[in-house]
PDB file of C-alpha atoms and ligand atoms in Angstrom:
ATOM      1  CA  MET A   7     -42.648  21.662  16.102  1.00 96.00           C
ATOM      2  CA  ASP A   8     -45.525  23.744  14.798  1.00 95.00           C
ATOM      3  CA  GLN A   9     -45.553  24.833  11.205  1.00 96.00           C
ATOM      4  CA  PRO A  10     -43.869  28.255  11.079  1.00 96.00           C
ATOM      5  CA  GLU A  11     -46.130  31.227  10.484  1.00 96.00           C
ATOM      6  CA  LEU A  12     -44.232  33.402   8.068  1.00 94.00           C
ATOM      7  CA  ASP A  13     -45.194  36.688   9.728  1.00 95.00           C
ATOM      8  CA  LYS A  14     -43.658  35.434  12.984  1.00 97.00           C
ATOM      9  CA  LEU A  15     -40.466  34.197  11.375  1.00 97.00           C
ATOM     10  CA  THR A  16     -37.314  36.263  11.919  1.00 96.00           C
ATOM     11  CA  TRP A  17     -34.171  35.615   9.904  1.00 97.00           C
ATOM     12  CA  VAL A  18     -31.617  36.683  12.489  1.00 97.00           C
ATOM     13  CA  ASN A  19     -28.442  36.607  10.416  1.00 97.00           C
ATOM     14  CA  SER A  20     -29.671  37.714   6.994  1.00 96.00           C
ATOM     15  CA  SER A  21     -30.345  41.202   5.668  1.00 93.00           C
ATOM     16  CA  LYS A  22     -33.930  41.993   4.656  1.00 93.00           C
ATOM     17  CA  THR A  23     -32.921  41.692   1.001  1.00 95.00           C
ATOM     18  CA  GLN A  24     -31.259  38.325   1.584  1.00 93.00           C
ATOM     19  CA  ALA A  25     -34.206  37.080   3.615  1.00 95.00           C
ATOM     20  CA  LYS A  26     -36.607  37.918   0.799  1.00 93.00           C
ATOM     21  CA  ARG A  27     -34.638  35.722  -1.552  1.00 93.00           C
ATOM     22  CA  ILE A  28     -34.806  32.637   0.648  1.00 95.00           C
ATOM     23  CA  GLN A  29     -37.057  30.066  -0.954  1.00 93.00           C
ATOM     24  CA  LEU A  30     -38.892  27.887   1.511  1.00 95.00           C
ATOM     25  CA  PRO A  31     -39.610  24.297   0.496  1.00 95.00           C
ATOM     26  CA  ASP A  32     -43.211  23.145   0.159  1.00 94.00           C
ATOM     27  CA  ARG A  33     -44.616  23.313   3.673  1.00 94.00           C
ATOM     28  CA  ASP A  34     -47.546  21.014   2.898  1.00 93.00           C
ATOM     29  CA  ARG A  35     -45.183  18.087   2.435  1.00 91.00           C
ATOM     30  CA  VAL A  36     -43.493  18.388   5.817  1.00 95.00           C
ATOM     31  CA  ASP A  37     -44.312  16.092   8.726  1.00 95.00           C
ATOM     32  CA  TRP A  38     -44.123  18.750  11.441  1.00 97.00           C
ATOM     33  CA  ASP A  39     -44.674  16.271  14.283  1.00 96.00           C
ATOM     34  CA  SER A  40     -41.325  14.637  13.504  1.00 96.00           C
ATOM     35  CA  LEU A  41     -39.308  17.847  13.482  1.00 98.00           C
ATOM     36  CA  ASP A  42     -37.452  19.732  16.196  1.00 97.00           C
ATOM     37  CA  TYR A  43     -36.235  22.246  13.636  1.00 98.00           C
ATOM     38  CA  TRP A  44     -36.913  22.653   9.946  1.00 98.00           C
ATOM     39  CA  GLY A  45     -33.744  22.452   7.911  1.00 97.00           C
ATOM     40  CA  TRP A  46     -32.991  22.251   4.218  1.00 97.00           C
ATOM     41  CA  ARG A  47     -30.269  22.779   1.656  1.00 95.00           C
ATOM     42  CA  ASP A  48     -30.971  25.201  -1.168  1.00 94.00           C
ATOM     43  CA  PRO A  49     -31.453  22.996  -4.260  1.00 90.00           C
ATOM     44  CA  LYS A  50     -30.229  25.844  -6.500  1.00 91.00           C
ATOM     45  CA  ALA A  51     -27.232  26.712  -4.321  1.00 91.00           C
ATOM     46  CA  PRO A  52     -26.212  23.553  -2.431  1.00 86.00           C
ATOM     47  CA  GLN A  53     -23.572  25.411  -0.427  1.00 92.00           C
ATOM     48  CA  ARG A  54     -26.425  27.197   1.310  1.00 95.00           C
ATOM     49  CA  GLY A  55     -28.598  25.775   4.037  1.00 96.00           C
ATOM     50  CA  TYR A  56     -31.318  27.069   6.311  1.00 98.00           C
ATOM     51  CA  LEU A  57     -32.617  26.229   9.767  1.00 97.00           C
ATOM     52  CA  ILE A  58     -35.898  27.359  11.243  1.00 98.00           C
ATOM     53  CA  VAL A  59     -36.075  26.873  14.990  1.00 97.00           C
ATOM     54  CA  PRO A  60     -39.137  27.395  17.205  1.00 96.00           C
ATOM     55  CA  ALA A  61     -38.670  30.297  19.630  1.00 94.00           C
ATOM     56  CA  ASP A  62     -40.713  31.755  22.480  1.00 91.00           C
ATOM     57  CA  ASP A  63     -42.710  34.133  20.322  1.00 92.00           C
ATOM     58  CA  GLY A  64     -42.425  32.746  16.821  1.00 97.00           C
ATOM     59  CA  TRP A  65     -39.639  31.192  14.822  1.00 98.00           C
ATOM     60  CA  ILE A  66     -35.999  32.010  14.237  1.00 97.00           C
ATOM     61  CA  GLY A  67     -34.418  31.439  10.852  1.00 98.00           C
ATOM     62  CA  ILE A  68     -30.669  30.960  10.478  1.00 98.00           C
ATOM     63  CA  ALA A  69     -28.842  31.030   7.158  1.00 97.00           C
ATOM     64  CA  LEU A  70     -25.809  28.765   6.835  1.00 97.00           C
ATOM     65  CA  THR A  71     -23.122  28.137   4.288  1.00 96.00           C
ATOM     66  CA  THR A  72     -21.060  25.018   3.898  1.00 92.00           C
ATOM     67  CA  THR A  73     -18.186  23.828   1.789  1.00 74.00           C
ATOM     68  CA  SER A  74     -17.970  20.230   0.780  1.00 61.00           C
ATOM     69  CA  GLY A  75     -14.941  18.199  -0.108  1.00 46.00           C
ATOM     70  CA  GLY A  76     -11.241  18.950   0.165  1.00 44.00           C
ATOM     71  CA  GLY A  77      -8.942  18.926   3.123  1.00 49.00           C
ATOM     72  CA  LYS A  78      -7.934  16.154   5.435  1.00 57.00           C
ATOM     73  CA  LYS A  79     -10.938  14.599   7.000  1.00 58.00           C
ATOM     74  CA  PRO A  80     -11.340  11.916   9.586  1.00 59.00           C
ATOM     75  CA  ARG A  81     -13.311   8.918   8.361  1.00 73.00           C
ATOM     76  CA  ALA A  82     -16.250   9.454  10.610  1.00 81.00           C
ATOM     77  CA  GLY A  83     -17.677  12.189  12.691  1.00 87.00           C
ATOM     78  CA  MET A  84     -20.662  13.263  14.649  1.00 91.00           C
ATOM     79  CA  CYS A  85     -23.284  15.919  14.232  1.00 95.00           C
ATOM     80  CA  SER A  86     -22.849  18.586  16.894  1.00 96.00           C
ATOM     81  CA  LEU A  87     -26.600  19.086  17.223  1.00 97.00           C
ATOM     82  CA  CYS A  88     -28.122  15.613  17.324  1.00 96.00           C
ATOM     83  CA  LEU A  89     -24.904  13.630  17.999  1.00 94.00           C
ATOM     84  CA  THR A  90     -25.674  11.153  15.231  1.00 93.00           C
ATOM     85  CA  PRO A  91     -22.462   9.494  13.986  1.00 90.00           C
ATOM     86  CA  HIS A  92     -21.959   9.726  10.224  1.00 90.00           C
ATOM     87  CA  PRO A  93     -19.259   9.099   7.663  1.00 88.00           C
ATOM     88  CA  MET A  94     -17.651  12.501   7.045  1.00 84.00           C
ATOM     89  CA  SER A  95     -19.262  12.685   3.614  1.00 85.00           C
ATOM     90  CA  SER A  96     -22.628  12.985   5.330  1.00 89.00           C
ATOM     91  CA  ILE A  97     -21.565  15.716   7.726  1.00 91.00           C
ATOM     92  CA  GLY A  98     -21.189  19.316   6.676  1.00 91.00           C
ATOM     93  CA  LEU A  99     -19.112  21.975   8.336  1.00 93.00           C
ATOM     94  CA  PHE A 100     -21.631  24.796   8.378  1.00 95.00           C
ATOM     95  CA  ALA A 101     -20.907  28.425   9.115  1.00 96.00           C
ATOM     96  CA  ALA A 102     -23.623  30.772  10.281  1.00 97.00           C
ATOM     97  CA  PRO A 103     -22.835  34.481  10.104  1.00 96.00           C
ATOM     98  CA  ARG A 104     -23.392  36.030  13.522  1.00 97.00           C
ATOM     99  CA  ALA A 105     -26.401  38.300  13.812  1.00 96.00           C
ATOM    100  CA  GLY A 106     -25.920  42.036  13.350  1.00 93.00           C
ATOM    101  CA  ALA A 107     -22.660  43.922  12.938  1.00 93.00           C
ATOM    102  CA  ALA A 108     -20.464  40.974  13.934  1.00 94.00           C
ATOM    103  CA  GLY A 109     -21.820  38.933  11.044  1.00 94.00           C
ATOM    104  CA  ARG A 110     -21.450  41.810   8.606  1.00 92.00           C
ATOM    105  CA  ASN A 111     -17.807  41.959   9.692  1.00 94.00           C
ATOM    106  CA  GLY A 112     -17.390  38.325   8.771  1.00 93.00           C
ATOM    107  CA  ASN A 113     -17.750  36.615  12.150  1.00 95.00           C
ATOM    108  CA  THR A 114     -19.349  33.215  11.944  1.00 96.00           C
ATOM    109  CA  VAL A 115     -20.301  30.318  14.185  1.00 96.00           C
ATOM    110  CA  GLY A 116     -19.081  26.994  12.796  1.00 95.00           C
ATOM    111  CA  ARG A 117     -20.664  23.642  13.522  1.00 95.00           C
ATOM    112  CA  TYR A 118     -20.539  20.135  12.115  1.00 94.00           C
ATOM    113  CA  ILE A 119     -24.141  19.254  11.346  1.00 96.00           C
ATOM    114  CA  CYS A 120     -25.878  16.411   9.491  1.00 95.00           C
ATOM    115  CA  ALA A 121     -25.238  17.475   5.876  1.00 94.00           C
ATOM    116  CA  ASP A 122     -28.900  17.172   4.903  1.00 94.00           C
ATOM    117  CA  LEU A 123     -30.027  19.092   8.021  1.00 96.00           C
ATOM    118  CA  GLN A 124     -32.412  16.302   8.939  1.00 97.00           C
ATOM    119  CA  CYS A 125     -31.283  15.735  12.559  1.00 97.00           C
ATOM    120  CA  SER A 126     -34.863  15.224  13.725  1.00 97.00           C
ATOM    121  CA  LEU A 127     -35.352  12.281  11.376  1.00 96.00           C
ATOM    122  CA  TYR A 128     -32.098  10.598  12.435  1.00 95.00           C
ATOM    123  CA  ILE A 129     -32.871  10.736  16.130  1.00 94.00           C
ATOM    124  CA  ARG A 130     -36.305   9.219  15.495  1.00 94.00           C
ATOM    125  CA  GLY A 131     -34.910   6.452  13.302  1.00 92.00           C
ATOM    126  CA  ILE A 132     -36.870   7.707  10.275  1.00 94.00           C
ATOM    127  CA  LEU A 133     -33.540   8.166   8.467  1.00 94.00           C
ATOM    128  CA  LYS A 134     -30.516   5.955   9.123  1.00 90.00           C
ATOM    129  CA  PRO A 135     -26.950   7.251   8.843  1.00 87.00           C
ATOM    130  CA  GLU A 136     -25.320   5.710   5.791  1.00 79.00           C
ATOM    131  CA  GLY A 137     -22.716   3.012   6.293  1.00 72.00           C
ATOM    132  CA  MET A 138     -22.630   3.261  10.059  1.00 66.00           C
ATOM    133  CA  SER A 139     -23.518   0.333  12.240  1.00 62.00           C
ATOM    134  CA  ALA A 140     -26.417   1.148  14.497  1.00 58.00           C
ATOM    135  CA  LEU A 141     -25.180   2.834  17.601  1.00 59.00           C
ATOM    136  CA  LYS A 142     -26.321   1.195  20.792  1.00 67.00           C
ATOM    137  CA  GLU A 143     -27.599   4.321  22.414  1.00 71.00           C
ATOM    138  CA  THR A 144     -29.740   3.921  25.433  1.00 82.00           C
ATOM    139  CA  LEU A 145     -31.550   7.225  25.054  1.00 88.00           C
ATOM    140  CA  SER A 146     -35.136   7.180  23.817  1.00 91.00           C
ATOM    141  CA  PRO A 147     -36.101   9.348  20.830  1.00 91.00           C
ATOM    142  CA  GLN A 148     -37.779  11.744  23.292  1.00 93.00           C
ATOM    143  CA  GLU A 149     -34.566  12.085  25.284  1.00 95.00           C
ATOM    144  CA  LYS A 150     -32.577  12.590  22.092  1.00 95.00           C
ATOM    145  CA  ALA A 151     -35.064  15.242  20.994  1.00 96.00           C
ATOM    146  CA  ALA A 152     -34.611  17.027  24.316  1.00 97.00           C
ATOM    147  CA  ARG A 153     -30.832  16.920  23.839  1.00 97.00           C
ATOM    148  CA  LEU A 154     -31.167  18.186  20.263  1.00 97.00           C
ATOM    149  CA  GLU A 155     -33.367  21.018  21.482  1.00 97.00           C
ATOM    150  CA  LEU A 156     -30.721  22.045  24.031  1.00 97.00           C
ATOM    151  CA  ASN A 157     -27.968  21.984  21.414  1.00 97.00           C
ATOM    152  CA  LEU A 158     -30.127  23.953  18.982  1.00 97.00           C
ATOM    153  CA  HIS A 159     -30.861  26.521  21.633  1.00 96.00           C
ATOM    154  CA  ASP A 160     -27.151  26.858  22.363  1.00 96.00           C
ATOM    155  CA  PHE A 161     -26.369  27.257  18.656  1.00 97.00           C
ATOM    156  CA  VAL A 162     -29.086  29.885  18.102  1.00 97.00           C
ATOM    157  CA  HIS A 163     -27.856  31.718  21.194  1.00 95.00           C
ATOM    158  CA  GLN A 164     -24.297  31.796  19.840  1.00 96.00           C
ATOM    159  CA  VAL A 165     -25.452  33.143  16.483  1.00 97.00           C
ATOM    160  CA  ILE A 166     -27.548  35.871  18.083  1.00 95.00           C
ATOM    161  CA  ASP A 167     -25.438  36.866  21.082  1.00 88.00           C
ATOM    162  CA  GLY A 168     -21.972  35.696  20.140  1.00 71.00           C
TER     163      GLY A 168
HETATM  164 ZN1   ZN B 206     -27.691  16.053  13.175  1.00 86.50          ZN
END
């Protein structure tokens, strides 16, 4: 993806006040060529995460929250965006408030996503899922990136349009 230009970045499910408070990581240290979306967890509030996804005329930012720990969990699971298998400890159940009134009324879209929001690096083999034997997938990184892009698009669509 291209490095987001901040004046073309729209946070679709945050108020203006919330959006102003979002702290972007250092953009100079990001390898943009390896990313399909830019995702990070807030180091000061680890239950918060952010995704920036390229769109037709700029970039779309989505704020997420996650809870970790507790509850009955299966031993392993899969990211709903990049389909990388992980132990459950490395997958987060993220909730994105829906855009607009629906979100203000508490409606969210929930997805299991790589807990560190680094899907792009897993599908390219730059990061390896912890404790999982390598999956014999026949798709190339390009094909996985195309699949990730489709799933991202679907997710963004759900957040915006419900
Ligand atoms: Zn993922």
